[in-house]
C-alpha positions as a Markdown table, in Angstrom:
| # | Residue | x | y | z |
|---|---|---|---|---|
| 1 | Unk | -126.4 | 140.1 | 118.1 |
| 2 | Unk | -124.1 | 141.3 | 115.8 |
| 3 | Unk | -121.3 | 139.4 | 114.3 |
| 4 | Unk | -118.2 | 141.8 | 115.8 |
| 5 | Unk | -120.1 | 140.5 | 119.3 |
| 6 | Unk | -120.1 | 137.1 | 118.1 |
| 7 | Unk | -116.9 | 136.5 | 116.7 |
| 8 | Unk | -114.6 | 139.3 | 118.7 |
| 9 | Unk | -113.7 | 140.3 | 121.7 |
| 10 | Unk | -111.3 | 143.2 | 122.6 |
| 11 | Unk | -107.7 | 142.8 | 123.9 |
| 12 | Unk | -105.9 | 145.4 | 126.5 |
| 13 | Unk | -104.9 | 148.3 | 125.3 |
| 14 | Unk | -101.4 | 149.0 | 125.1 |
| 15 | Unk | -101.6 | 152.5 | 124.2 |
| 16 | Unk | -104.2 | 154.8 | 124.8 |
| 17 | Unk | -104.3 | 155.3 | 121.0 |
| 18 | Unk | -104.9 | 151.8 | 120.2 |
| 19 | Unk | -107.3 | 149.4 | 120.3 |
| 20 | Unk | -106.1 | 145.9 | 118.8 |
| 21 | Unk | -109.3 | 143.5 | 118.1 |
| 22 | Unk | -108.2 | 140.0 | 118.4 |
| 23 | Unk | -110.5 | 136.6 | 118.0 |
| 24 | Unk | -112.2 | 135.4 | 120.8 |
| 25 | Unk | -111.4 | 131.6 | 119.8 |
| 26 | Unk | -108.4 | 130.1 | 118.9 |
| 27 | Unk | -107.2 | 131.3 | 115.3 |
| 28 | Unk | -107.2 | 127.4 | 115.0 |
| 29 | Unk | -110.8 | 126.9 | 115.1 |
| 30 | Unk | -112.3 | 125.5 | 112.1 |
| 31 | Unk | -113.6 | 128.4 | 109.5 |
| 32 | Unk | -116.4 | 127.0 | 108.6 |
| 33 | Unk | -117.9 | 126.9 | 112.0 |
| 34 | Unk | -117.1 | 130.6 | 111.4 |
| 35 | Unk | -119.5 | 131.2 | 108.5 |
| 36 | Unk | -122.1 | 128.6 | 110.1 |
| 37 | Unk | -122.3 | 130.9 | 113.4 |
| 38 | Unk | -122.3 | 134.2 | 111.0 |
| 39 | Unk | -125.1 | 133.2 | 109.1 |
| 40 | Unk | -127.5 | 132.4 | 111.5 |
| 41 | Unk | -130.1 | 135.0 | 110.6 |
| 42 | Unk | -129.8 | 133.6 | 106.9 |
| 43 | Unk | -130.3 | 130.1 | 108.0 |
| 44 | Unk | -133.7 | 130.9 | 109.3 |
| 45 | Unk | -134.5 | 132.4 | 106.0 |
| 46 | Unk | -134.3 | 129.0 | 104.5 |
| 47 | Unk | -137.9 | 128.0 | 105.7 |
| 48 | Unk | -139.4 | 130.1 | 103.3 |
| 49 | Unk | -141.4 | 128.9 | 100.7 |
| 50 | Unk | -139.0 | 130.8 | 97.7 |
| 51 | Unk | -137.6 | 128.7 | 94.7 |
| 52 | Unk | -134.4 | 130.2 | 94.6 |
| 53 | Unk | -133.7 | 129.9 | 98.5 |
| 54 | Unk | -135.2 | 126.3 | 98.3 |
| 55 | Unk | -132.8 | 125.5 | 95.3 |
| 56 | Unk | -129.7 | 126.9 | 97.2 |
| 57 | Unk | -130.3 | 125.1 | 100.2 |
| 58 | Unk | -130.1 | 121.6 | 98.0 |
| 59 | Unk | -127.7 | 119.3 | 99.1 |
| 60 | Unk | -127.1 | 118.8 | 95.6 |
| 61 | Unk | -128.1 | 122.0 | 94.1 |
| 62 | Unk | -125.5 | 121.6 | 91.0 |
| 63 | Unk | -126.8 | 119.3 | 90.1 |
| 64 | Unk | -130.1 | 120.2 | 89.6 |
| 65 | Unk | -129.1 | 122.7 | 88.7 |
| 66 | Unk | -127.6 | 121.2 | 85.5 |
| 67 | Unk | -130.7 | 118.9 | 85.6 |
| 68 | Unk | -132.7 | 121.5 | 84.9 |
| 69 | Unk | -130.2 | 122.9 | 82.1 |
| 70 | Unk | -130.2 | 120.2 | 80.6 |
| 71 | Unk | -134.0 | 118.7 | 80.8 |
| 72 | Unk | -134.1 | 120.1 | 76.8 |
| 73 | Unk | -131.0 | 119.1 | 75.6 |
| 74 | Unk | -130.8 | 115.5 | 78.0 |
| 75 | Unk | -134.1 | 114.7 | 76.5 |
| 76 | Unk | -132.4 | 115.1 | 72.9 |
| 77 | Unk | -129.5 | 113.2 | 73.6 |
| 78 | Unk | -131.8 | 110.7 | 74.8 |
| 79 | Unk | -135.2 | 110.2 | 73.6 |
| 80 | Unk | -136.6 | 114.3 | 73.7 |
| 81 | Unk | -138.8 | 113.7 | 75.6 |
| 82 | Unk | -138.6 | 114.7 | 79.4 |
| 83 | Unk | -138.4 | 118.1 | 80.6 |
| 84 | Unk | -137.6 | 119.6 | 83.2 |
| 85 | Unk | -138.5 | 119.1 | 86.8 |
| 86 | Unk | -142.3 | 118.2 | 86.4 |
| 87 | Unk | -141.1 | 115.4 | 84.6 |
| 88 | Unk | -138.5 | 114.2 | 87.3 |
| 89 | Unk | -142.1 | 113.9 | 89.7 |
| 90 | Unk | -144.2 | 112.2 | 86.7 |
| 91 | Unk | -141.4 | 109.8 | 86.2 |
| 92 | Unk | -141.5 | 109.6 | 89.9 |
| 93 | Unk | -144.8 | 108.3 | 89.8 |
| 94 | Unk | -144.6 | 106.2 | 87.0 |
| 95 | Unk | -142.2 | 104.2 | 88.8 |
| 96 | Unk | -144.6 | 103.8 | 91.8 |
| 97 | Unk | -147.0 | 102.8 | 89.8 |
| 98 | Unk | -145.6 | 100.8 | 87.8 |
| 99 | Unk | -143.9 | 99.0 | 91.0 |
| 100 | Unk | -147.4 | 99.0 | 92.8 |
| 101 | Unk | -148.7 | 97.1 | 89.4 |
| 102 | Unk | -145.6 | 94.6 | 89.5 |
| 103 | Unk | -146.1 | 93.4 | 93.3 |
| 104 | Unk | -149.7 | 93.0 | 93.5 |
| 105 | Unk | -149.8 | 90.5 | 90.3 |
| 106 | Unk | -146.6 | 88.7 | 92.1 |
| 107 | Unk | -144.0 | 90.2 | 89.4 |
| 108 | Unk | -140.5 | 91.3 | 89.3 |
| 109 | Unk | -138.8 | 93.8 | 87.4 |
| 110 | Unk | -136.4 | 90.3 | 86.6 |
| 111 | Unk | -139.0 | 88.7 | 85.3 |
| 112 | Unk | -139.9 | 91.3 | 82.4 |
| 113 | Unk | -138.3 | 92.2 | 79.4 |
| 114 | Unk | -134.9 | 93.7 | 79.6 |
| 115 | Unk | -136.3 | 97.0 | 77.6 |
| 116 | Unk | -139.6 | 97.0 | 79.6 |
| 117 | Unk | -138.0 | 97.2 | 83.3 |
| 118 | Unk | -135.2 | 99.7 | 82.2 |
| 119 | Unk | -138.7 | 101.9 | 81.3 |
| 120 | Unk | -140.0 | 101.5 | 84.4 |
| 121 | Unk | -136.4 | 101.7 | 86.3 |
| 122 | Unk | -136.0 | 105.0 | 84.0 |
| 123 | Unk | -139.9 | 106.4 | 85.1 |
| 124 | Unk | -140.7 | 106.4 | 81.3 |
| 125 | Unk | -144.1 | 104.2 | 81.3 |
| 126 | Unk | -146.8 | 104.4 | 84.3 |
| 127 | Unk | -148.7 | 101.1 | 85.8 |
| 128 | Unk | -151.8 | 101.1 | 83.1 |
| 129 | Unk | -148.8 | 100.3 | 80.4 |
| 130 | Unk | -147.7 | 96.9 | 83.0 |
| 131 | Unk | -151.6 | 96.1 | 83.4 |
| 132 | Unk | -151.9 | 96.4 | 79.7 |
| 133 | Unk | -148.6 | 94.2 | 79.3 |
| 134 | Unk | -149.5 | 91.5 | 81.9 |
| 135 | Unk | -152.9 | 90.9 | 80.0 |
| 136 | Unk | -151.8 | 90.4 | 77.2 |
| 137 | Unk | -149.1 | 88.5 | 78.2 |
| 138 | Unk | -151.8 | 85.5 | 78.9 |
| 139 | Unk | -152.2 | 85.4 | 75.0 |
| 140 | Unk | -149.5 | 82.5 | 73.6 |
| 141 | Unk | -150.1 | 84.5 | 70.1 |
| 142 | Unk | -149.6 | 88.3 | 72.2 |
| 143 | Unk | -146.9 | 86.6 | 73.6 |
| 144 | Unk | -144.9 | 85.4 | 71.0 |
| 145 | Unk | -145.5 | 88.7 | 69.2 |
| 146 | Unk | -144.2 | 90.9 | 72.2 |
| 147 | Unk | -141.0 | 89.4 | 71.6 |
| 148 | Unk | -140.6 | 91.5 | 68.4 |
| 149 | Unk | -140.0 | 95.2 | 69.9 |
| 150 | Unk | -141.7 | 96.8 | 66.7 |
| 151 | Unk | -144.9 | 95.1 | 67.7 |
| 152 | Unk | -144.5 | 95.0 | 71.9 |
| 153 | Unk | -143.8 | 99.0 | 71.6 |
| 154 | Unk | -147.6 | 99.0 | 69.2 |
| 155 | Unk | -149.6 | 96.5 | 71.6 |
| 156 | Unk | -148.5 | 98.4 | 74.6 |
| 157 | Unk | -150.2 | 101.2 | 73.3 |
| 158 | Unk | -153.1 | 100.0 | 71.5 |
| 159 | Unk | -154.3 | 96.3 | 72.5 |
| 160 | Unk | -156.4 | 96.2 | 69.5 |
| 161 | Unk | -153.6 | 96.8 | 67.2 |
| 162 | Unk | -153.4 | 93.4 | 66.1 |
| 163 | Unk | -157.4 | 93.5 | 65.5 |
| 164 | Unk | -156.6 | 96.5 | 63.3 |
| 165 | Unk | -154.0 | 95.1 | 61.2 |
| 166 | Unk | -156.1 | 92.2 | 60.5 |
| 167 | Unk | -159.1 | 94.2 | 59.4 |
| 168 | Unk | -156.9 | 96.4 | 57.4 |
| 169 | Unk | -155.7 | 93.4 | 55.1 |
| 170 | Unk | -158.4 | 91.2 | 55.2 |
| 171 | Unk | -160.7 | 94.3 | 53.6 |
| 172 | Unk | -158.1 | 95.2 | 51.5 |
| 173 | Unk | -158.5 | 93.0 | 48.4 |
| 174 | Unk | -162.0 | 93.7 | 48.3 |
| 175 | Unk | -162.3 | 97.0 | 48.9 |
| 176 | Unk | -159.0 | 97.9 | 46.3 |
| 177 | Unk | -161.0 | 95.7 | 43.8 |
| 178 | Unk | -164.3 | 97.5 | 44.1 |
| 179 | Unk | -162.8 | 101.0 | 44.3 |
| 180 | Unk | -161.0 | 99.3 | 40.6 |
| 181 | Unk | -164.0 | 98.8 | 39.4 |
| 182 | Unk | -166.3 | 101.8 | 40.9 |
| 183 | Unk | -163.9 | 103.7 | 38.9 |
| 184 | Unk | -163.1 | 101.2 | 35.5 |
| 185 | Unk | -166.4 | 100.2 | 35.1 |
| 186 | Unk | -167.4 | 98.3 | 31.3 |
| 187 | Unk | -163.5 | 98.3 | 31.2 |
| 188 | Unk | -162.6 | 96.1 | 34.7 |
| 189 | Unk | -162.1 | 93.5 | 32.6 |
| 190 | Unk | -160.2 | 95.0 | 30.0 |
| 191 | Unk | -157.7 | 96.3 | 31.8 |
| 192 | Unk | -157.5 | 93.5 | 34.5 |
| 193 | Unk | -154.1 | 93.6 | 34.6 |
| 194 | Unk | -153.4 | 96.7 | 35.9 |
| 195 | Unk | -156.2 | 96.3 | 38.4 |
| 196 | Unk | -154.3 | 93.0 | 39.6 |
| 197 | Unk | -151.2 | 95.3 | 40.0 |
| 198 | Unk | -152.9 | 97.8 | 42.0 |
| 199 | Unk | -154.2 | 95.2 | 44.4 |
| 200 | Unk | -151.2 | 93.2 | 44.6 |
| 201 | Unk | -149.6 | 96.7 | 45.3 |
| 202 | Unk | -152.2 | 97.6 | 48.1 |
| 203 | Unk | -152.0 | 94.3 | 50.1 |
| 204 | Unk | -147.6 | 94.5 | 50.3 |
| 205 | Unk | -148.5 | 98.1 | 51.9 |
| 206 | Unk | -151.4 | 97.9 | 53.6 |
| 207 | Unk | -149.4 | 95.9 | 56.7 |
| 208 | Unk | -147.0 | 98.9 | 56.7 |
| 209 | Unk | -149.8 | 101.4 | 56.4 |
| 210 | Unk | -151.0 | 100.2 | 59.5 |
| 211 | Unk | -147.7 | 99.1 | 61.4 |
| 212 | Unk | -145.7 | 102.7 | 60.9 |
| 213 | Unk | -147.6 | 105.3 | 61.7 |
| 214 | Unk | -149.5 | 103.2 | 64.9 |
| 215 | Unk | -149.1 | 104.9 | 68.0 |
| 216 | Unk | -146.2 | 103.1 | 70.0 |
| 217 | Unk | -144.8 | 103.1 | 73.8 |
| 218 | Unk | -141.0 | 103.7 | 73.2 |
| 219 | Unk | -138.8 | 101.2 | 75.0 |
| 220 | Unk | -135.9 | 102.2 | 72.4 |
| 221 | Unk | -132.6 | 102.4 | 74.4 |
| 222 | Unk | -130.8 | 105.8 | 74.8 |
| 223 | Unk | -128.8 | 106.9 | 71.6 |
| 224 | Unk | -125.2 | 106.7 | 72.0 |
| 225 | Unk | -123.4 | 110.4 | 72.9 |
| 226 | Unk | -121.7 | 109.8 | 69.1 |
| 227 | Unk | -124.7 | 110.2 | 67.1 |
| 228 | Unk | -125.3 | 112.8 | 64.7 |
| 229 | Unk | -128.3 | 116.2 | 65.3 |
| 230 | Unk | -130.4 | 114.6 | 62.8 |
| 231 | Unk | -130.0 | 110.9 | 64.2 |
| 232 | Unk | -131.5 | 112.2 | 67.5 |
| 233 | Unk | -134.2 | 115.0 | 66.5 |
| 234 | Unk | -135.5 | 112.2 | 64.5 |
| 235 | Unk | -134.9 | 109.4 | 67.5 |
| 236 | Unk | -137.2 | 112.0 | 69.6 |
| 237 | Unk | -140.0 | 112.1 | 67.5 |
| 238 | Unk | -143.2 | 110.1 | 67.7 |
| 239 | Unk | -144.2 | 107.6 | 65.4 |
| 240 | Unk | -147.6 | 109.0 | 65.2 |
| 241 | Unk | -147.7 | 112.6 | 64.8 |
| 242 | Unk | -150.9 | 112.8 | 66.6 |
| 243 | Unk | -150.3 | 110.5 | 69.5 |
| 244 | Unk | -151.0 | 111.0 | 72.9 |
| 245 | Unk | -147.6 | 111.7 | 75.0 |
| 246 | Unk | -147.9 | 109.4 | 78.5 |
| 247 | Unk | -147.4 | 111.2 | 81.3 |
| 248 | Unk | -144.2 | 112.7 | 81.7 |
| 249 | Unk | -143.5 | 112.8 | 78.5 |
| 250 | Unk | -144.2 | 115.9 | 76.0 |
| 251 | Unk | -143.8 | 116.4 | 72.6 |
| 252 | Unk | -143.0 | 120.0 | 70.6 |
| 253 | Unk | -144.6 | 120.9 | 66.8 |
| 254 | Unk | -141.5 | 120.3 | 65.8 |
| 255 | Unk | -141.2 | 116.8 | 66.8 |
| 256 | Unk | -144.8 | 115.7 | 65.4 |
| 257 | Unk | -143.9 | 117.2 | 62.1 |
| 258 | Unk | -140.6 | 115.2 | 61.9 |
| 259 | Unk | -142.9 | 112.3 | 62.7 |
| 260 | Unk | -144.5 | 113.1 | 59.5 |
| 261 | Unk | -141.5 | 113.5 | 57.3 |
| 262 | Unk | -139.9 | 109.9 | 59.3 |
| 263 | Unk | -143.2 | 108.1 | 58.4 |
| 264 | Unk | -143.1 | 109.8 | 54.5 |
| 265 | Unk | -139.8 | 108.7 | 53.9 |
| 266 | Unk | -140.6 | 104.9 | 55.3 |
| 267 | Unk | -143.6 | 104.8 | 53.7 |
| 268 | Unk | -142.0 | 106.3 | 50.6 |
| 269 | Unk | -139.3 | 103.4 | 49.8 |
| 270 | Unk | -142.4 | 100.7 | 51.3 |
| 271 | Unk | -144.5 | 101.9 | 48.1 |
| 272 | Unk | -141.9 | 101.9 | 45.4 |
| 273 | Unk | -140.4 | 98.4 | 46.6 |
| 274 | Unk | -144.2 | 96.8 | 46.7 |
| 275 | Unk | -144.7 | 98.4 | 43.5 |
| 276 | Unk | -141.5 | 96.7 | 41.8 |
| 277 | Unk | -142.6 | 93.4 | 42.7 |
| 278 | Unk | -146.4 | 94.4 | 41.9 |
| 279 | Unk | -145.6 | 95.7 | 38.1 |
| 280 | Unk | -143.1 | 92.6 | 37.7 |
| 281 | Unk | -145.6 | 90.0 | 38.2 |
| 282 | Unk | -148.2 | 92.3 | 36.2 |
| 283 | Unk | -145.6 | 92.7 | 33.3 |
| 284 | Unk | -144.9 | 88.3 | 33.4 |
| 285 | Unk | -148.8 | 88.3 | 33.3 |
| 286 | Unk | -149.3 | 89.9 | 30.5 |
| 287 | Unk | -146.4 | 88.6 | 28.4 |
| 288 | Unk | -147.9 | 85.7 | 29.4 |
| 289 | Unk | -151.3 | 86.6 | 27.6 |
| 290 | Unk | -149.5 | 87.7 | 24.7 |
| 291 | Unk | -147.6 | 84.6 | 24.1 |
| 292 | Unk | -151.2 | 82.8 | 24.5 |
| 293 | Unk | -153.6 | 84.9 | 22.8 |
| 294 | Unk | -152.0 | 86.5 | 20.1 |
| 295 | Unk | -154.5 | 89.3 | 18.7 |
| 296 | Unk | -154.3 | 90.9 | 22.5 |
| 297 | Unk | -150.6 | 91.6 | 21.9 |
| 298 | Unk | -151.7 | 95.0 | 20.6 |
| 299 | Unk | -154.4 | 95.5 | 22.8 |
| 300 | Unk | -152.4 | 95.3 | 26.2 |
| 301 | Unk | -149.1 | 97.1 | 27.0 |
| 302 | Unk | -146.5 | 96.2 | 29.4 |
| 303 | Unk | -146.6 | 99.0 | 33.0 |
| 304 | Unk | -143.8 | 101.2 | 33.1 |
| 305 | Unk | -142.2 | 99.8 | 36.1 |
| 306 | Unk | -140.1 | 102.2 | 37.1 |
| 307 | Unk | -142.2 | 105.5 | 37.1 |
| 308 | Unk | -145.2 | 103.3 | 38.4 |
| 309 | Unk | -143.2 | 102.7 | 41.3 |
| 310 | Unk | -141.8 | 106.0 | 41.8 |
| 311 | Unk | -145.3 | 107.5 | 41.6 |
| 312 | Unk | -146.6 | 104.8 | 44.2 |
| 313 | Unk | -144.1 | 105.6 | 46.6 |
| 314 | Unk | -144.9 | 109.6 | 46.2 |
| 315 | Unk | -148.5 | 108.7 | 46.6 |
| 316 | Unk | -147.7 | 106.2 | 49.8 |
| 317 | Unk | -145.5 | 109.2 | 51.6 |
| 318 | Unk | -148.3 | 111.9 | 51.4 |
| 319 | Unk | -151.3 | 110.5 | 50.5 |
| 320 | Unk | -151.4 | 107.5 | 52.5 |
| 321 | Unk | -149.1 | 109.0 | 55.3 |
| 322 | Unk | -151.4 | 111.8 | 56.4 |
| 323 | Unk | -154.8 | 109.7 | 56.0 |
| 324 | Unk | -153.1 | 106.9 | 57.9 |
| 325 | Unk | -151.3 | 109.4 | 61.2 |
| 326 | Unk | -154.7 | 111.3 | 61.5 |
| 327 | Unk | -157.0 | 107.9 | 61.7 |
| 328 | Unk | -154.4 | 106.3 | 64.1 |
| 329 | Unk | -153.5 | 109.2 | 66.3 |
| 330 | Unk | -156.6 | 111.6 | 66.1 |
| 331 | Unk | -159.9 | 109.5 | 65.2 |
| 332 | Unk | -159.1 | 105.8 | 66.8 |
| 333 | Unk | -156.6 | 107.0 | 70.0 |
| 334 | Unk | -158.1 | 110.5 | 70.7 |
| 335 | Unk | -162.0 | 110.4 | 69.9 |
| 336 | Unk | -163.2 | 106.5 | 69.4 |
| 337 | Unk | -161.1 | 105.1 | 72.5 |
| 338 | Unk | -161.8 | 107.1 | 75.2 |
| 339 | Unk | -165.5 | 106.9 | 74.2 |
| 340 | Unk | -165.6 | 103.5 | 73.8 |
| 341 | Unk | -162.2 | 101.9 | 75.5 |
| 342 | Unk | -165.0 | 99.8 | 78.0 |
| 343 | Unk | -167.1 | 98.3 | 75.2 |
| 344 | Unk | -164.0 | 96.7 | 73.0 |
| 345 | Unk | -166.4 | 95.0 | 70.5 |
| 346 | Unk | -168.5 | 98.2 | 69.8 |
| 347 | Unk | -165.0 | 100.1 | 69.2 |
| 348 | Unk | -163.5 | 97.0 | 67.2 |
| 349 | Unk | -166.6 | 97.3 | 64.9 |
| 350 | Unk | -166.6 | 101.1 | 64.1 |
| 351 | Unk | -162.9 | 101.3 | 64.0 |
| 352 | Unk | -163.6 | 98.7 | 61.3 |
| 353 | Unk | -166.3 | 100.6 | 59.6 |
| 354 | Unk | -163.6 | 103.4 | 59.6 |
| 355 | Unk | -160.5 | 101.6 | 58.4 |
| 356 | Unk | -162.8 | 100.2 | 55.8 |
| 357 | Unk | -163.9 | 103.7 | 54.4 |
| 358 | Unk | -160.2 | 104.8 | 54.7 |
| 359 | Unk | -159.0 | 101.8 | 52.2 |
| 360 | Unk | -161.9 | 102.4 | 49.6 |
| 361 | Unk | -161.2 | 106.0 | 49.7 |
| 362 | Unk | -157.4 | 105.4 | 49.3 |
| 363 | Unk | -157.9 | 103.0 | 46.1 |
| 364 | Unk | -160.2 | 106.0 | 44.1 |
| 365 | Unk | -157.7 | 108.8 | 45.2 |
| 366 | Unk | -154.8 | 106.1 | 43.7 |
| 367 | Unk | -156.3 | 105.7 | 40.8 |
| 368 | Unk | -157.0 | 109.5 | 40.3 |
| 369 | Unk | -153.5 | 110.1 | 40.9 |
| 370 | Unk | -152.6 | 107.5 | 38.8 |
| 371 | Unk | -154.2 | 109.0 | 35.9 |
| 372 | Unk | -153.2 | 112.5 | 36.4 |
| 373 | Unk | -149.2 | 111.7 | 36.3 |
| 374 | Unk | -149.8 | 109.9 | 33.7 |
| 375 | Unk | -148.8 | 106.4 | 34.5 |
| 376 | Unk | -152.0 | 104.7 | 33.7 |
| 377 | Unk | -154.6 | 105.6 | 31.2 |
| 378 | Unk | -158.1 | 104.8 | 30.5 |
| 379 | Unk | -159.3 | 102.8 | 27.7 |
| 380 | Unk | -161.3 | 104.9 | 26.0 |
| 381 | Unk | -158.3 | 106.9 | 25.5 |
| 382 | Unk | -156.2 | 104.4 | 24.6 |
| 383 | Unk | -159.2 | 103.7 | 21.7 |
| 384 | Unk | -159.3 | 106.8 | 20.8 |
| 385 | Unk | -155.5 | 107.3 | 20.3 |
């Protein structure tokens, strides 16, 4: 039926020359039953499977619509990270998850942290992040730790991260030392205090070498609207470049790579502050000696602190940095745990085994370095001079 035949019927004619048209309902009725009775043919195209008609028969389709606008930009006001509408249905599922999780250990939302259920109220973590929180919550030690945010967001996504930052120091002073002496030889001893240095050096970083550039699950509030481009490209990057994004959340090139430079510049000012303090206690040291022995006054010269300390923290934001984001995010989190994330004391061990090879490898390329820039020299040269 066409809409004339709907809408209007004709009136008498008062002239054989005329035909008036007038409505066949009241000019009072409401319009938009009007366009609801005119569109009847395009109401039954709604019930086809076609994005566009599907998103313009939303109840709410501006909003989506800026939804979808704004899935990039949101997620960089934010925590750019969520994109699109994919992630609205992962984020969707988290939440059940995460919910499903929650009521079958006898939990609340109310009884987690305030960061951890605005996640899950937000769709940002799924349920394997709440078992992984609600086991380790029976630890007194995990416990007490999870109330630091820097090391909740790290256990949540690694459970042997504690395991790892033990291993990493407790090898540290043996393997610096040997690495010292692989490479010193005959002249460990004599030049003992800058070995001490370079140890005392290694053990002040090697926490942060670790902590950093560990994989994490971000619980970090929302950035207020007021902050700065830079303040939130660098808020939406990782801390590991390498790390694997949960589900509903992505990462670009872009964003991995200003993980890098983040983590350089961290790690940059961690190596020249431990290297102050390490080159102050060397340079007491060996005043110390002086004052004692007196023919070693020539022998042994003070460190220069402050190019020492520049060099470390150079070495510390690209050296250490890229050897320390690949073995967290690609060798430990993307090859050794899911082959061995069911036998924990097998993966504890080799990740060990790694970590150990890493720190011995770490302590010859310093010492390399070292040399090359000019900051330390060996004795023969020194002899020779």
């Amino acid at each position: 039926m066409s809409i004339a035949a709907c809408l209007l019927t004709p009136s008498p004619l008062s002239s054989p020359n005329s035909l008036t048209i007038t409505p066949k309902f009241p000019t009072t009725f409401p319009l938009h039953l009007h366009l609801r009775l005119s569109s009847s043919a395009t109401c039954l195209r709604h019930s086809r499977s076609s994005p566009f008609l599907t998103f313009c028969a939303g109840g709410d389709g501006g909003d989506i619509n800026s939804n979808n606008n704004s899935g990039g930009g949101g997620g960089n006001d934010e925590n750019g990270k969520h994109r699109g509408g994919d992630d609205e249905n992962a984020g969707d599922k988290n939440r059940k998850e995460a919910m499903i999780v929650l009521a079958e250990a006898g939990r609340s939302t109310e009884s987690l942290p305030k960061d951890l259920a605005a996640a899950i109220q937000a769709g940002r973590i799924p349920g394997s992040v709440i078992e992984r929180f609600l086991g380790l919550e029976k630890s007194g030690l995990m416990r007490w730790l999870m109330q630091f945010g820097g090391f909740k967001e790290r256990l949540l996504a690694d459970d042997l991260f504690l395991a790892k930052v033990a291993m990493e120091c407790g090898v540290g002073i043996f393997t610096k030392t040997a690495a010292e002496y692989e490479r010193r030889r005959e002249n460990f001893f004599k030049e003992l205090e800058i070995v001490f240095a370079d140890v005392v050096m290694a053990i002040i970083a090697d926490f942060m070498l670790v902590y950093l550039p560990a994989p994490t699950v971000s619980l970090r509030p929302p950035l207020a609207v007021s902050a700065g481009a830079i303040s939130k490209f660098f808020y939406s990057c990782p801390d590991n470049a390498f790390q694997v994004a949960l589900p509903g959340t992505s990462y670009s090139l872009l964003q991995r790579l200003g993980a890098v430079m983040r983590n350089g510049a961290k790690l940059f000012a961690v190596g020249t502050t431990s290297s102050l303090v390490g080159t102050a206690i060397t340079n007491a040291l060996i005043n110390a000696r002086k004052a004692v022995d007196k023919t070693s006054a020539a022998e042994v010269e003070n460190v220069p602190i402050l190019s020492t300390s520049v060099a470390y923290g150079v070495y510390m934001a690209v050296s250490s940095n890229l050897r320390y984001q690949v073995l967290a995010g690609v060798i430990e989190q993307r090859i050794l745990e899911p082959l061995l994330h069911q036998h924990k004391l097998m993966l504890s061990a080799i990740c060990f085994a790694v970590r150990t090879g890493n720190t011995f490898l770490g302590s010859l390329l310093w010492v390399d370095y070292a040399r090359l820039v000019g900051i330390q020299k060996a004795h023969e040269e020194d002899a020779a001079a």
